[in-house]
mmCIF file of C-alpha atoms in Angstrom:
data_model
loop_
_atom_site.group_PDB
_atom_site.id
_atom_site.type_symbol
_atom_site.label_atom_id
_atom_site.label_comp_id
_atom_site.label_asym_id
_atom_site.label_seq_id
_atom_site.Cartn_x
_atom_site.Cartn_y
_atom_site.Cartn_z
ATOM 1 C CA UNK Y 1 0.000 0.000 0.000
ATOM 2 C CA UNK Y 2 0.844 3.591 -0.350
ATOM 3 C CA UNK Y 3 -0.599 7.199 0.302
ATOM 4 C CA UNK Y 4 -0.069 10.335 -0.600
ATOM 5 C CA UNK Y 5 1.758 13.226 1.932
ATOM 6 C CA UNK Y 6 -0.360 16.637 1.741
ATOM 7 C CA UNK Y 7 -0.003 19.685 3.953
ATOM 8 C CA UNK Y 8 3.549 19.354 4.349
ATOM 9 C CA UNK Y 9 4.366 23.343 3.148
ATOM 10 C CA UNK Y 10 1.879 24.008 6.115
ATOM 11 C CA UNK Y 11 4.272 22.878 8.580
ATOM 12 C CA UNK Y 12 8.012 23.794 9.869
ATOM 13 C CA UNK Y 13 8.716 20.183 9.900
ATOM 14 C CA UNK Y 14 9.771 17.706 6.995
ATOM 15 C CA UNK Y 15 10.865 13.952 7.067
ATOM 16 C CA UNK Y 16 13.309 12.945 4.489
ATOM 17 C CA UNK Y 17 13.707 9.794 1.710
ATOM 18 C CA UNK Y 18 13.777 6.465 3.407
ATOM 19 C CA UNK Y 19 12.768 7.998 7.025
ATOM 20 C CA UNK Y 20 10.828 5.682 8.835
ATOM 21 C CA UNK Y 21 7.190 7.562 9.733
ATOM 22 C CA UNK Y 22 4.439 6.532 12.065
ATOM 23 C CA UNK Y 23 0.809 7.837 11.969
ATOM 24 C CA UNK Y 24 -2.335 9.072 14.587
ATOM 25 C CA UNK Y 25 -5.781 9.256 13.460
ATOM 26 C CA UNK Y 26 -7.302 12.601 15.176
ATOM 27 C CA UNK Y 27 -10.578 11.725 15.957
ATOM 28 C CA UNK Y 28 -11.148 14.959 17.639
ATOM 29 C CA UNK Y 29 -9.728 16.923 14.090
ATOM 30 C CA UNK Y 30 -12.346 19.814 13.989
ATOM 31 C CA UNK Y 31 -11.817 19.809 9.558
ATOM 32 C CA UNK Y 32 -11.815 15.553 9.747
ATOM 33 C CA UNK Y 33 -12.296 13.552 12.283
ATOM 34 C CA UNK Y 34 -10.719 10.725 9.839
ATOM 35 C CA UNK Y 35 -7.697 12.665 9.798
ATOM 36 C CA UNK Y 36 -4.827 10.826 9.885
ATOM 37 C CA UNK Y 37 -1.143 12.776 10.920
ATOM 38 C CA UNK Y 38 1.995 11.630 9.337
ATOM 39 C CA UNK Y 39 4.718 11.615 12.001
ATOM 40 C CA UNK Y 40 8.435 12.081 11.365
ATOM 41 C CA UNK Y 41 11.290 10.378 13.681
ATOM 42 C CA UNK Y 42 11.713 12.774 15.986
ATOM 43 C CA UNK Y 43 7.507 12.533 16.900
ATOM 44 C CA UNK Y 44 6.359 15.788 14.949
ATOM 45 C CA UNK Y 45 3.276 16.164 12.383
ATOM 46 C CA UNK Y 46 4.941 17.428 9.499
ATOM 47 C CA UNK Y 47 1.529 16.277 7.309
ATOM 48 C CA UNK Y 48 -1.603 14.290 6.842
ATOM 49 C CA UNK Y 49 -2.937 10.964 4.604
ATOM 50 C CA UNK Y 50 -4.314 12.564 1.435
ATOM 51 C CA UNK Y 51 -8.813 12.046 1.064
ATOM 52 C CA UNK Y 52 -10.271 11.447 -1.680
ATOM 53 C CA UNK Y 53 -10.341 14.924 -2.608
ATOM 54 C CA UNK Y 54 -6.885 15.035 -2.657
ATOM 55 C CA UNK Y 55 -6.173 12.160 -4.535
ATOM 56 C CA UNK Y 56 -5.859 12.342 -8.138
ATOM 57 C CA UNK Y 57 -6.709 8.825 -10.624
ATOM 58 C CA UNK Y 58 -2.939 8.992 -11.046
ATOM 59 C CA UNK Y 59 -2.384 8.538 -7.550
ATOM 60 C CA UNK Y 60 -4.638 6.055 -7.504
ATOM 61 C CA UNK Y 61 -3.267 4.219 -10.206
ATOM 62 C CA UNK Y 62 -0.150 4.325 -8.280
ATOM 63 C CA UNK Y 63 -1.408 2.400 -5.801
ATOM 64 C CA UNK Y 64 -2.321 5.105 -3.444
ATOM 65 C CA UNK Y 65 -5.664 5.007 -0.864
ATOM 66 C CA UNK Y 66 -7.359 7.805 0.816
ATOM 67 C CA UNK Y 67 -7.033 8.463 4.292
ATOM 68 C CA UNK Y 68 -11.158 6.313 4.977
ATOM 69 C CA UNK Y 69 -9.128 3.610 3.255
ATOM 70 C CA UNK Y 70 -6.215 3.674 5.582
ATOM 71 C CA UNK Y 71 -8.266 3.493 8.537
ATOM 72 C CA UNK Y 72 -9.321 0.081 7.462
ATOM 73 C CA UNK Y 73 -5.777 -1.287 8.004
ATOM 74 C CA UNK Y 74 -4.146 1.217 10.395
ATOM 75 C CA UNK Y 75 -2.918 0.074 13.455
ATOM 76 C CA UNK Y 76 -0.806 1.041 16.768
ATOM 77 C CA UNK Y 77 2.341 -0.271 14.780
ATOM 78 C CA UNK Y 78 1.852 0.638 11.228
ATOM 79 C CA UNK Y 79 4.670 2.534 10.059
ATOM 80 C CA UNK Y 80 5.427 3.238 6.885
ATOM 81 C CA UNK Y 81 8.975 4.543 4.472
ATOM 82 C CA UNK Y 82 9.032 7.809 2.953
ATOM 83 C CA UNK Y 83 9.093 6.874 -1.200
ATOM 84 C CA UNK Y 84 9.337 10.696 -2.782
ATOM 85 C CA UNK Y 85 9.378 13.865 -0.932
ATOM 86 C CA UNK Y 86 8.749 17.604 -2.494
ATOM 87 C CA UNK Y 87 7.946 20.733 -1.396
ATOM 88 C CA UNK Y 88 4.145 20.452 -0.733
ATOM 89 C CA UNK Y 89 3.711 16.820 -0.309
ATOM 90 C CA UNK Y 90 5.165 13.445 -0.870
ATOM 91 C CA UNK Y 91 4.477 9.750 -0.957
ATOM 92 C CA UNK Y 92 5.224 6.782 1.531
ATOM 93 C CA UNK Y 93 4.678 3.276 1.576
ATOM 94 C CA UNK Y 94 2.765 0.892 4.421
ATOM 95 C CA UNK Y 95 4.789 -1.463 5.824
#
């Protein structure tokens, strides 16, 4: 599996290639409460698991799944590997 990074230009902090991530769903998020944070190494939110609105068919061709999808399989291990980062968002995949 893999999902897409958004919201990371929102954010001071950034994860590099090959960085192992974890993630938290925020049930109390007042904008989703399906939200899902993307976690760097050193335990800060540098983004969030892309919806469906921010998922294009590329993405999905690629493999990718929205952040309803992830919360089918997301657990208190899942981690996942940063893939491809840029300047606005990036891609990681499941482990």
């Amino acid at each position: 599996m893999r999902i897409k990074i958004v919201g990371i230009n929102f954010t001071k902090y950034t994860a590099v290639e090959n960085e192992v991530i974890s993630f938290i769903h925020e049930t109390n998020n007042i904008h989703d409460p399906n939200a899902i944070a993307v976690i760097n190494s050193d335990g800060h939110r540098f983004g969030y698991v892309a919806t469906s609105r921010t998922l294009t068919n590329g993405n999905r061709k690629n493999g990718c799944i929205d952040n309803v999808e992830f919360l089918q399989v997301l657990n208190s291990s899942t981690k996942g590997v940063i893939d491809k980062i840029f300047d606005s968002f990036g891609y990681a995949n499941i482990q």
